[in-house]
Every structure is written in C-alpha cells, then in structure tokens.
Coordinates of C-alpha atoms in Angstrom, one line a residue:
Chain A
X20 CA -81.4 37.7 -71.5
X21 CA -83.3 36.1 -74.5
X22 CA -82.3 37.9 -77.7
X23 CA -85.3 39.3 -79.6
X24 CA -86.2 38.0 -83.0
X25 CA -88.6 40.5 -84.8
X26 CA -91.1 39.7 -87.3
X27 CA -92.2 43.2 -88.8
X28 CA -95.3 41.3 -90.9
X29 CA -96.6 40.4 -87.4
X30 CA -97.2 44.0 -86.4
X31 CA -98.8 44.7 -89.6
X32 CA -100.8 41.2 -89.3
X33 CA -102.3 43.1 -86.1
X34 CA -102.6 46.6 -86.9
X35 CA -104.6 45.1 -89.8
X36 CA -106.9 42.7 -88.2
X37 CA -107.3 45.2 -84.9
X38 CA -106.7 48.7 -86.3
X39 CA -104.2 51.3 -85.8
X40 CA -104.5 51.8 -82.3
X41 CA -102.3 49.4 -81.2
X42 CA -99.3 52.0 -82.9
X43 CA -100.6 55.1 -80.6
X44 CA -99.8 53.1 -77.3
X45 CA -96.8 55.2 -75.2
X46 CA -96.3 52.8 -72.5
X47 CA -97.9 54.6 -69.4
X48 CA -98.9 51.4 -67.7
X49 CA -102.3 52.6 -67.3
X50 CA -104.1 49.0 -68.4
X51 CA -101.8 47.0 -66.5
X52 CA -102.3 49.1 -63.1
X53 CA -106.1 48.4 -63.4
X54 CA -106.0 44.9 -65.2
X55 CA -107.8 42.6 -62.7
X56 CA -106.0 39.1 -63.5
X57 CA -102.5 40.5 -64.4
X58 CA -101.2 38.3 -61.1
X59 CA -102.2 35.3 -63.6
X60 CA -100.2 36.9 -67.1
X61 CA -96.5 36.1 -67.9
X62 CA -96.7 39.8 -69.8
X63 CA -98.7 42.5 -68.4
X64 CA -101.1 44.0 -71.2
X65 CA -98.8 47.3 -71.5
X66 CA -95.6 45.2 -72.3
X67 CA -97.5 42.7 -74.7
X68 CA -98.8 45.8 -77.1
X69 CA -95.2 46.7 -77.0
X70 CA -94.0 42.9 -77.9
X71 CA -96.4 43.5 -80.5
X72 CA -94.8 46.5 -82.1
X73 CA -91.4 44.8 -81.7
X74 CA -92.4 42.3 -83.8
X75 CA -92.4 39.5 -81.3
X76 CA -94.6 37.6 -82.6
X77 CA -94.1 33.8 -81.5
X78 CA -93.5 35.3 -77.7
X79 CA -96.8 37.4 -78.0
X80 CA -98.7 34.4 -79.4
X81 CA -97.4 31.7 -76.9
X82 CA -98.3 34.4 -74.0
X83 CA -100.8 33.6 -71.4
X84 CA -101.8 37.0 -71.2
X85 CA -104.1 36.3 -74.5
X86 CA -106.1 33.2 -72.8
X87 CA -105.9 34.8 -69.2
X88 CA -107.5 38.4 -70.1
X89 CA -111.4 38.6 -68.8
X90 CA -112.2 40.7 -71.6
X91 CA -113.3 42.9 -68.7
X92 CA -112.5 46.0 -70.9
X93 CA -111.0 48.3 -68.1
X94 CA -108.0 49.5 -69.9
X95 CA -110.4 49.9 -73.4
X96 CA -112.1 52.2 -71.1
X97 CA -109.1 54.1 -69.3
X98 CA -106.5 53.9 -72.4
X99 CA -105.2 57.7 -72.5
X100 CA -104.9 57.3 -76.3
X101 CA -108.1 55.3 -77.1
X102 CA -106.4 52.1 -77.5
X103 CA -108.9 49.3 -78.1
X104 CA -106.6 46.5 -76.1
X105 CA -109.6 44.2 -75.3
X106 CA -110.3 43.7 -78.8
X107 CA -106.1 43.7 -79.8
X108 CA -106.8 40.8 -77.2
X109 CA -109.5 39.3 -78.8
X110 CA -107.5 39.4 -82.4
X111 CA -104.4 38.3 -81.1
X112 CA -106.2 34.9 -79.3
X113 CA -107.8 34.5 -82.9
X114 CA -104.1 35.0 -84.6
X115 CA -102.5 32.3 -82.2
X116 CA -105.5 29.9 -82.9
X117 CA -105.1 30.8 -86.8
X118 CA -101.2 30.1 -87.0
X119 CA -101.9 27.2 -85.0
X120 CA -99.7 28.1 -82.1
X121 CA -100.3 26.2 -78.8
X122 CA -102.4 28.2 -76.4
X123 CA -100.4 28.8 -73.1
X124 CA -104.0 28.1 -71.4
X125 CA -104.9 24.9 -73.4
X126 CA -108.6 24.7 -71.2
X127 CA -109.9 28.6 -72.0
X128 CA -109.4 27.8 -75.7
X129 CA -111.0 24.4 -75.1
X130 CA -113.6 25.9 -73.5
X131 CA -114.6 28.4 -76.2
X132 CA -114.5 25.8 -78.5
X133 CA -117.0 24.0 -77.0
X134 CA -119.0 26.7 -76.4
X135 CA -119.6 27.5 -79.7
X136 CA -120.3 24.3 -81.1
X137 CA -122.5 24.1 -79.0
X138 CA -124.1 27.5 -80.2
X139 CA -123.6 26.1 -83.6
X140 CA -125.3 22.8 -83.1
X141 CA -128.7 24.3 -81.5
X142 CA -128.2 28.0 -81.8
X143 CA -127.7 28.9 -78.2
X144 CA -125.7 26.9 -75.5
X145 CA -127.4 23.6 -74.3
X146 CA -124.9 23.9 -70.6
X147 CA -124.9 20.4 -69.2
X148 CA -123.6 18.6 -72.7
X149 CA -121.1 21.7 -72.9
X150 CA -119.5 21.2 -70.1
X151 CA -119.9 17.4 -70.3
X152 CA -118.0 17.4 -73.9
X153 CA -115.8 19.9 -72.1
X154 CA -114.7 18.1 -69.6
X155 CA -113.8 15.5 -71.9
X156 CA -112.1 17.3 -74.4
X157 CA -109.7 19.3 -71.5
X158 CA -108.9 15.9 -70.1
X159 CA -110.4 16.6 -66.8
X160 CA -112.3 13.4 -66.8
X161 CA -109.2 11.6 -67.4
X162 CA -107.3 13.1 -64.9
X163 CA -110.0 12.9 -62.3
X164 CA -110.3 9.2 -62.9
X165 CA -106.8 8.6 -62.8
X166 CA -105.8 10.1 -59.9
X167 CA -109.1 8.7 -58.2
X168 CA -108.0 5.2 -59.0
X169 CA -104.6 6.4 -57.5
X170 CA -106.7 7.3 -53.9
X171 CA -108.0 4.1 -54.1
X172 CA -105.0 2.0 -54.6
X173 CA -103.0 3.8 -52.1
X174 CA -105.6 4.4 -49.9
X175 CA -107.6 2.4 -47.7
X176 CA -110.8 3.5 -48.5
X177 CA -113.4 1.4 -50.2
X178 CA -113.9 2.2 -54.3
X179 CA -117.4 3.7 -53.6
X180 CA -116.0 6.3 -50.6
X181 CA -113.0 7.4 -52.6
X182 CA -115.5 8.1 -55.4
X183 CA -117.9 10.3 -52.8
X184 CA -115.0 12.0 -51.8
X185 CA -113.4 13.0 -55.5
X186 CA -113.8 16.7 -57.0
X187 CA -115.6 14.9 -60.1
X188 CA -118.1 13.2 -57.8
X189 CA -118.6 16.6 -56.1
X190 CA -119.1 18.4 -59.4
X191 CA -121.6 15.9 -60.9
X192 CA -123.9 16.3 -57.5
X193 CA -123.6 20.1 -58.3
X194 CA -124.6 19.2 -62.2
X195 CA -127.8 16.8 -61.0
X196 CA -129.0 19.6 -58.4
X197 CA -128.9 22.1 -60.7
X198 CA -130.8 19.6 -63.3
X199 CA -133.5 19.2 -60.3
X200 CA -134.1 22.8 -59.7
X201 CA -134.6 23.0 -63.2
X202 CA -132.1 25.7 -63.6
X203 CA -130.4 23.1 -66.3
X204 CA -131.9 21.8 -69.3
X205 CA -132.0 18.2 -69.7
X206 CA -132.4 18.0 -73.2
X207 CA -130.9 20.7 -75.9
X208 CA -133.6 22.3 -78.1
X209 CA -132.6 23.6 -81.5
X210 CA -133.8 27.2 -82.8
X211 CA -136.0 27.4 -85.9
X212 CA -133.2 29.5 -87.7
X213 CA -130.4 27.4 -87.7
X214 CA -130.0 27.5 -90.8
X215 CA -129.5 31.2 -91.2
X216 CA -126.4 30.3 -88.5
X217 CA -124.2 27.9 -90.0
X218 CA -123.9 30.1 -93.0
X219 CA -122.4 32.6 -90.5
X220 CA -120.4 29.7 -89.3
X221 CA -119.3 29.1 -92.0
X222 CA -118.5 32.6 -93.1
X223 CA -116.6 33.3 -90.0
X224 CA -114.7 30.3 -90.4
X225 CA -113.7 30.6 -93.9
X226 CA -109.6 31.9 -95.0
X227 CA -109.5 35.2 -95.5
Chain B
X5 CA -129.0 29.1 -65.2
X6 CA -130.1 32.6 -64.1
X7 CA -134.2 31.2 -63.7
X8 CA -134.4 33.2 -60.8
X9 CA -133.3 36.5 -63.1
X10 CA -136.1 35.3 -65.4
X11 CA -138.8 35.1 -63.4
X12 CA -138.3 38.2 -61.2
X13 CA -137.8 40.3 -64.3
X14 CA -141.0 38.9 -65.9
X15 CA -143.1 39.6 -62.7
X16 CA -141.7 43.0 -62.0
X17 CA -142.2 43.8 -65.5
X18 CA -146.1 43.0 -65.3
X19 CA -146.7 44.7 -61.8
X20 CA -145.2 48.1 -63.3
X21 CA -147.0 47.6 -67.0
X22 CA -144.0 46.8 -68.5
X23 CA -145.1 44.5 -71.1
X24 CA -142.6 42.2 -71.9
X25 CA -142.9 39.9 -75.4
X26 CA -139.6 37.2 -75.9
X27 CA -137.9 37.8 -78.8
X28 CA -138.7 34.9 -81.4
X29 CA -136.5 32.8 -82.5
X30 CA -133.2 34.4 -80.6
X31 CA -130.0 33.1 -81.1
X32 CA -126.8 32.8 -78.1
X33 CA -124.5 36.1 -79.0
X34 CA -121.7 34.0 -78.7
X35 CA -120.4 35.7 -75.5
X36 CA -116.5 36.0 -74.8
X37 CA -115.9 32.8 -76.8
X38 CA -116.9 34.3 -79.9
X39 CA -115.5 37.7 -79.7
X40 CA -112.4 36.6 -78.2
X41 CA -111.7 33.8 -80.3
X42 CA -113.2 34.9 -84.1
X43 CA -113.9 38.5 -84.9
X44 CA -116.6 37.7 -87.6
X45 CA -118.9 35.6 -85.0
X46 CA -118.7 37.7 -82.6
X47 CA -120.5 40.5 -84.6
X48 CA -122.8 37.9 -86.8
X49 CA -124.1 36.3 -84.1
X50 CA -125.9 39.2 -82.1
X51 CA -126.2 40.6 -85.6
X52 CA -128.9 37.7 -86.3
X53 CA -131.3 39.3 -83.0
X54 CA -130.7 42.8 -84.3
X55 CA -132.5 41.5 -87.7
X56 CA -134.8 39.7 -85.8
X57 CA -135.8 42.2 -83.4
X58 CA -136.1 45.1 -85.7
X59 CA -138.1 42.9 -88.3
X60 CA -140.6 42.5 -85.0
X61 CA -140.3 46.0 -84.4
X62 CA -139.5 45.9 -81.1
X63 CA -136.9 47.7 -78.8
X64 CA -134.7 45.2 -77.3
X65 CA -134.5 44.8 -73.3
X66 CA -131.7 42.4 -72.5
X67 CA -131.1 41.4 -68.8
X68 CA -127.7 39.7 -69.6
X69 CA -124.6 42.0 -69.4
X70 CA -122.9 40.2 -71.8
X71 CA -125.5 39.9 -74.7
X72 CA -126.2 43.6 -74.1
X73 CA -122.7 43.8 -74.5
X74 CA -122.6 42.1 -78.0
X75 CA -125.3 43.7 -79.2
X76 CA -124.5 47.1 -78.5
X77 CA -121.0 46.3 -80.0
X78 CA -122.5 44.5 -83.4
X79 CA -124.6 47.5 -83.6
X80 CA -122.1 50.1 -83.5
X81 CA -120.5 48.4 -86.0
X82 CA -123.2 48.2 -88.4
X83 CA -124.4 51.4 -88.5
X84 CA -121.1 52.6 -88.9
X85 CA -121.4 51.0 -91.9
X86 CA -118.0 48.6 -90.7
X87 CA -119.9 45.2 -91.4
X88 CA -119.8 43.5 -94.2
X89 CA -121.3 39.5 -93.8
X90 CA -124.4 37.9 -92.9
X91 CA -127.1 40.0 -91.4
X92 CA -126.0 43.3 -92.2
X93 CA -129.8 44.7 -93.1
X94 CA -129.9 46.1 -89.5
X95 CA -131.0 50.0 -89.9
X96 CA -130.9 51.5 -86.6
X97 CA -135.0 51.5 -86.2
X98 CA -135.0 50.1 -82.6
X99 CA -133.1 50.8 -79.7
X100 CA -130.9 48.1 -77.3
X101 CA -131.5 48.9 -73.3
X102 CA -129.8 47.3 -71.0
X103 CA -132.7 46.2 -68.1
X104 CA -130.9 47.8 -65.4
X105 CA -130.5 51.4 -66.9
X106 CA -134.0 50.8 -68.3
X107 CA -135.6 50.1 -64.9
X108 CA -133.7 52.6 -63.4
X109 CA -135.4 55.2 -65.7
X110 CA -137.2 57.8 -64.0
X111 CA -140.8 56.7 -65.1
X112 CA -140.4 53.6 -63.7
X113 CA -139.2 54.5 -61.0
X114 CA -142.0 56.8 -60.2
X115 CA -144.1 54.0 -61.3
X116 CA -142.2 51.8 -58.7
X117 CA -142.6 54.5 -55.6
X118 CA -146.4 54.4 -56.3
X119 CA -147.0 50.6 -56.2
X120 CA -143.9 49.7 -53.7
X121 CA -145.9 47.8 -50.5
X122 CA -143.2 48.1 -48.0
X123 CA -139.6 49.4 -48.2
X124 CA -136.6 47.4 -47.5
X125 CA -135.8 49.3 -44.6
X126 CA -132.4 48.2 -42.6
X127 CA -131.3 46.1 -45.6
X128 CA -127.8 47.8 -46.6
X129 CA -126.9 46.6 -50.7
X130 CA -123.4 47.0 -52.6
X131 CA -125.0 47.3 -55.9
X132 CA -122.4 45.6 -58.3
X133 CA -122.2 46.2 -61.7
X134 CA -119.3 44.2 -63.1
X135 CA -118.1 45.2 -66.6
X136 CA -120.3 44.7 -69.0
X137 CA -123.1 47.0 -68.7
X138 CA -121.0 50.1 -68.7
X139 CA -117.6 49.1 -70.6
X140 CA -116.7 50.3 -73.1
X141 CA -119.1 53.6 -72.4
X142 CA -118.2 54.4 -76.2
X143 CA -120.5 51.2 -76.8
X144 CA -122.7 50.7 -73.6
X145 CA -123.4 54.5 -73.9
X146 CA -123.3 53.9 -69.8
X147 CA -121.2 55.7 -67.4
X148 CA -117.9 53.2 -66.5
X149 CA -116.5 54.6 -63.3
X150 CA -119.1 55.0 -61.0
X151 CA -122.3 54.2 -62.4
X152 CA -125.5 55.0 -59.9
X153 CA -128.8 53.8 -61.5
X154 CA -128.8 50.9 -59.5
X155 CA -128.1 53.1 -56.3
X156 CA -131.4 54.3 -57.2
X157 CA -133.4 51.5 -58.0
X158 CA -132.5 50.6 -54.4
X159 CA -132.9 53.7 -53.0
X160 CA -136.7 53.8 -54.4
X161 CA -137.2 50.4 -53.2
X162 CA -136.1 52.0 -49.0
X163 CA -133.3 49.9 -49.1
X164 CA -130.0 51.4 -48.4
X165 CA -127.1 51.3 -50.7
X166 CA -123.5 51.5 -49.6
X167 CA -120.5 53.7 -51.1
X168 CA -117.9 51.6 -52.1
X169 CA -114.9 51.1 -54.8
X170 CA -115.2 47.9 -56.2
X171 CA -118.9 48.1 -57.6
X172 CA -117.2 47.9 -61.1
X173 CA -114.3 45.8 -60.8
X174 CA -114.5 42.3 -62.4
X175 CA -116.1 38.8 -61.2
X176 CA -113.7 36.6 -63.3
X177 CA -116.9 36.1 -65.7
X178 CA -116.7 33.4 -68.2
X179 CA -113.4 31.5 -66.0
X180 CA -115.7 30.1 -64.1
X181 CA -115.6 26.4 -65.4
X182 CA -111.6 26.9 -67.0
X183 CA -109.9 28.8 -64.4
X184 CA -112.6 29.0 -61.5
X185 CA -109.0 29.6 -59.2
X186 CA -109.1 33.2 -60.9
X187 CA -112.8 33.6 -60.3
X188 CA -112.2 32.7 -56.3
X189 CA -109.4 35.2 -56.0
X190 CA -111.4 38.3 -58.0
X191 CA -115.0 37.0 -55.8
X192 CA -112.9 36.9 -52.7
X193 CA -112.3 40.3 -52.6
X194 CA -115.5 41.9 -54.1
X195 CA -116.7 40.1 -51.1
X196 CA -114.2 41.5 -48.1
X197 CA -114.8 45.1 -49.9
X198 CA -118.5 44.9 -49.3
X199 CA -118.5 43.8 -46.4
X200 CA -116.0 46.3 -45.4
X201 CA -118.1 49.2 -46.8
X202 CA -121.1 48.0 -44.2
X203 CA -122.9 46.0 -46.7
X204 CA -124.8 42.8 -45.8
X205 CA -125.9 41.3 -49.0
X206 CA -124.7 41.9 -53.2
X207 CA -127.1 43.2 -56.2
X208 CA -126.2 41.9 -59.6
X209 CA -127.9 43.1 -62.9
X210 CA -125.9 40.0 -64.8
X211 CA -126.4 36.4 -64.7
X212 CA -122.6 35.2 -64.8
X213 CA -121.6 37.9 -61.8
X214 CA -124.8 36.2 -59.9
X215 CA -123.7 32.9 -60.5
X216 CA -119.6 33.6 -59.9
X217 CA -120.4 35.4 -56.3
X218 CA -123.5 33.3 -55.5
X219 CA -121.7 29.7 -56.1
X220 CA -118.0 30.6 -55.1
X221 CA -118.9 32.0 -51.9
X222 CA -119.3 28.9 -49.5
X223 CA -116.0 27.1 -51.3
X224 CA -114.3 31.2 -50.7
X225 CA -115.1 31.0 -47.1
X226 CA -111.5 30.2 -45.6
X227 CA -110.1 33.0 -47.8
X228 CA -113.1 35.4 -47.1
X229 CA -113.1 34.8 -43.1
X230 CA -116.7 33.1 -44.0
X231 CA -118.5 36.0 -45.0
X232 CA -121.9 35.4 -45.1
X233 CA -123.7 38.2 -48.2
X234 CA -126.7 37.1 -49.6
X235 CA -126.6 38.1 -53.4
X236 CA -129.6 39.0 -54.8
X237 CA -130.5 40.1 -58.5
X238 CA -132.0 43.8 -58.2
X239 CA -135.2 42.2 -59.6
X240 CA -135.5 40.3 -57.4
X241 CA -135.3 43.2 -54.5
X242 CA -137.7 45.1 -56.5
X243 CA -140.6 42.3 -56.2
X244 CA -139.7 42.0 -52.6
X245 CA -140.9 45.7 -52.3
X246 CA -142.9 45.1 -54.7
X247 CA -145.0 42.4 -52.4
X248 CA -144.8 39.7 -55.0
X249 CA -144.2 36.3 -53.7
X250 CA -140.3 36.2 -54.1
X251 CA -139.6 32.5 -52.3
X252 CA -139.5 30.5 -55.7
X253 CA -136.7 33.1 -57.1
X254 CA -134.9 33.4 -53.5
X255 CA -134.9 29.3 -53.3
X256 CA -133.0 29.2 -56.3
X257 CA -129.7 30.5 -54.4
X258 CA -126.9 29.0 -53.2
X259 CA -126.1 31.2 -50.6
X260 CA -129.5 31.4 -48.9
X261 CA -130.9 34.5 -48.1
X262 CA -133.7 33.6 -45.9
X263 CA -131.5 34.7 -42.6
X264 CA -130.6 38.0 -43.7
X265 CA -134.3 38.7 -44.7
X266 CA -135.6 37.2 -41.6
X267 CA -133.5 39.5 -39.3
X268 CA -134.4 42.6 -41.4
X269 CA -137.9 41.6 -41.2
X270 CA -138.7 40.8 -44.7
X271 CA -139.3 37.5 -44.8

C-alpha cells in the first residue's frame, strides 16, 4: 500500500481557489454513482475530494480524473451538501497546469490550449487551423506518419494505397468535406474588439 | 459547424415573428477549455457579450448549450457582486434565454399551433437535452432531472415524444477530437436507450451533442447493432411543421434522414 504524504497547504490552496465546499463533502458516493466517464478515472470524483482534504496533493494533481471529467455537472447538481465538484475540477486542472505538473491526459490539456489561442488570436475559434495546430502539437501527425511509413515498409501495398487507407487520410477527407459543405471556415476572421480580449488574456494569465 | 442549427433557427424565428438581430461584435465564451483550465477566462470571456449585449439593449437568445452555459454562470457571478476584472459593468438590465426554453414558451407555442402546415404524425423523437441547458439548475434556472419543454415543442409540432431515462445524460461534449473513444462509448448507449424506448430519430438543442451523435453514429455501428436514428435539431422539426423548405438544413447531416422522413411521409 503506498504510504500517504500530506501537504496541508494543498487543501487550503483549493478551499481557497474553489471555496469551502470542498470541506462539507461526507463521502456518500453520490457523484461517482452518476459520473458518466468514471470507467475512464484512476480516482472516482468522491475519493479525489477526499485526496484533496488529505492533503494529497501530487496524487490529486497527477490524477486523470482532472483531464477525464466532461464537466457534465451531474454531481454539482445531485451533491447532498451543495458541493460545487465540477468547478473543484475545473480549479484543480488549473492548479496542476499552474505547479506545472504533467497532465495524466497530455491531449485534453493540449487541446484546450489550442483552443484558446485560437480564441485569443481572432476572438472566437477559427476550427480547421485548431485542430490542424492541434494535431501537431499532440503529436498525432507524427505518429500517424510514422506508423504509416511502418504499413508501407512492411506491407505490400503501394505508398499512395497505404496512405488512402490511414486514419490521417480518413480524417483529412472528413476536414475537406466539411470545408465543401461550408460548415468550416476556410479562412479565420478576426473580431473588431480584440483588443478589449487580450487585456483579459492577459489578466487571466497574470500570477496571482 | 452547427450551419444547419443556424439556419433553421433563423427561419423559424421569422415565420413565428421572432425577430432575431446577431449580436455585434460577439466573442467565443471560451467553452470547457476556459472554465476548466483558468477560472478568470472563463468568467471574462462571456463577460465581454454580457457588456456587449446589454450596451445593445437586447435580451440575449443563445442556441449553444454551452455559451448559455457560460453566460448564465458569468452572470451569476457578477451580479453577485463576486467579479472583479475586465468587464464587470454588467447590471442585470437584460435577460439570457436559452432558445430551447424560449421556444418552448407558451406564446410561441400558441403561435406555432396556429401557423404549423402539417403535423409530424408517426414520427416518435427522444428529445435529448445533454447537460448544459439545465445543469447546474442553480445557474441554468432549468429543471435538471427531467426537463419537458422540448416534449412540448414536439408535441405542438404532432410529433410524438418518447419517455425515456437518458434524455439528460452526457454526449462526451468537448472529447470529441482528444478522447473521441469516450465520446463513442457515452453515444453508443444514448443510442441503444432510444431506440429501446421506441424512438426512431434524436432532438438536440446543442451543437456539440448534434455533432457527437450525428458523426459517431456510422463509426458506432458494430457497438450499436447499426442503429439507424436520424438526429435532428428541434429547429429543424419545427420548420418541417412549419412547411419551410428544410432540405438545405437536413443535407447537412451525416446520418441522413431522408429515409426515416420518407417512410413517415414527410419528405
């Protein structure tokens, strides 16, 4: 059994960033019976709010449950004792990215990172360079190319079937069909006020 | 994305004297990957279309789930006097609806009885709410459990809905491009409940549940037993009734629906 080290400043660190709720929790199990992705957490919500008030904080920051949670707010909603654990959720993903820890699920993080600079470059999401810069970023394209060259060399398939045949290729004929539908936007197009949004960038991003 | 959501809302919106006018100048609310990654975005950003929207003087109508999420959430928190960073002027002057619950009101939906050209008899809907329009009801102001003002949006239109337990359970939202193996498995089952309840196509009242159960369903089909159900956006079942021409929305889908309308007659 691992031993468990407690950091008391961590529970603090939380109560003070997501409020005192996080205290009033008396382990009914409520959140984690109606938590839709628990089957992907190491911790089920219930037993991370108690990591949290052990102290645990390098287990509760290195958890999956953090990245995997849909912020679906079920157990916000069902919490017997008006425990807000979407939003300990949400302050406990921005505590892990803040101390720097690794995020167990390295392409959700990525993916909100893109996402909002992206919304910081134009003011609202331009999708197709998102997910391009995205998929470079996560190393997807990487990945994808190297185990295609893989096919090839093992295979005996010539270099332009193994491509028609790869999940990348597949992905960029979803990507062109949904450009020629229209139901993607070619080009990005910046708002008037961007302005007004990098200094809340830049607010949100500053130490506190 | 969501063009289809768009244009149906726009149309129905005109043929019931809804007049509709774009907020100027809006600004992305930053979705789940500002609230769950920095807890000062995720309030500034929809706190920027609050300012905007009450300096138009306008009451805000949002079709997405999410950014009537955000919004509903930055506003609570400003006039509870709890924010203190950029665009915190917002007073509280004009109201945030969610589309669905302000369709579903019962003026329009009186409105809608009047001028609806033929019902949508035969067709049986699991109206599907996901989370965001009714979680948390201390912010969405919505009922979480079982919501029913899409039941009667449908029910106006002649169309049938179903009674089933999953109308509220989640789609996997935002995982679809990072962990779209999580979005198959929650789909896949929203999909096998409907159909088990005696339903033969999905309504939706969010663009990322349309897009989850609209595009996962053909790549779902060995897990789902190849169920075939149509999802529609509500708007888009109020301008069939509604007799305006629906085929530009409806060709927008991946999972056509052109068989299930054909054999219900409403093609």
């Amino acid at each position: 059994m691992d031993t468990i080290k407690p950091e008391s400043s961590f529970a603090e660190q939380v109560v003070g960033l997501a409020g005192e709720g996080v205290n009033l929790c008396f382990q009914c199990g409520k959140c984690s019976s109606g938590c839709p992705v628990s089957f992907a957490m190491d911790h089920p919500p219930h037993h991370l709010i108690r990591m949290v008030q052990y102290g645990m904080k390098e287990a509760v920051l290195s958890s999956s449950t953090i990245w995997v949670c849909a912020s679906c707010q079920t157990c916000t909603t069902r919490c017997p004792n008006g425990v807000d654990l979407a939003h300990v959720m949400d302050c406990l993903r921005q505590l892990a990215l803040e101390a720097g820890v690794t995020p167990a699920e390295p392409e959700v993080a990525q993916f909100h990172r893109c996402f909002l600079d992206s919304v910081a470059a134009y003011g609202r999401v331009h999708e197709l360079s998102m997910i391009g810069r995205y998929k470079m970023k996560s190393g997807g394209l990487l990945s994808e190319a190297r185990r295609g060259f893989r096919e090839w060399r093992e295979g005996n398939l010539g270099l332009v079937a193994t491509l028609k045949r790869s999940d990348a290729f597949a992905e960029m004929r979803q990507g062109l069909d949904m450009v020629r539908r229209g139901k993607l936007r070619v080009l990005p197009k910046k708002i008037r006020g961007l302005d007004s949004l990098k200094e809340a960038f830049n607010d949100a991003r500053r130490p506190r | 994305m969501a063009r289809e959501f768009d244009l149906s809302t726009r149309a129905v919106c005109q043929a019931l004297d809804v007049d509709l006018v774009e907020l100027p100048d809006w600004s992305c609310c930053g979705a789940t990957s500002a609230h769950a990654t920095n807890q000062r975005l995720a309030i500034a950003l929809p706190a920027r279309n609050l300012a905007l929207a009450e300096q138009a003087g306008h009451d805000l109508v949002v079709p997405c789930a999410a950014c009537f999420n955000r919004l509903k959430a930055a506003e609570h928190k400003l006039l509870a006097g709890e924010w203190n960073g950029p665009f915190d002027k917002f007073a509280g002057k004009i109201a945030v609806h969610d589309l669905l619950h302000f369709l579903g009101s019962a003026e329009i939906l009186d409105r809608l009885s009047e001028r609806r050209r033929r019902a949508l008899s035969g067709l049986k809907v699991a109206c599907y709410y996901g989370c965001l329009i009714t979680r948390p009801p201390k912010v969405t102001g919505n009922e979480p459990e079982n919501p029913q003002a899409m039941e009667a949006v449908v029910a106006a239109l002649g169309a049938e809905p179903v009674r089933w337990s999953f109308k509220t359970e989640c789609c996997g939202g935002g995982f679809a491009v990072s962990r779209p193996d999580i979005v198959r498995r929650l789909d896949t089952r929203l999909y096998r409940m409907a159909a088990e309840a005696g339903a033969d196509c999905l309504a939706v009242a969010c663009p990322l549940c349309h897009a989850n159960l609209d595009m996962q369903q053909k790549a779902a089909a060995e897990e789902s037993g190849g169920l075939y159900l149509p999802v529609f956006y509500f708007t888009e079942l109020m301008g069939l009734a509604l007799g305006l021409s629906a085929g530009p929305w409806l060709a927008d889908h991946c999972v056509d629906p052109a068989r299930l309308l054909a054999a219900r007659g409403l093609a």
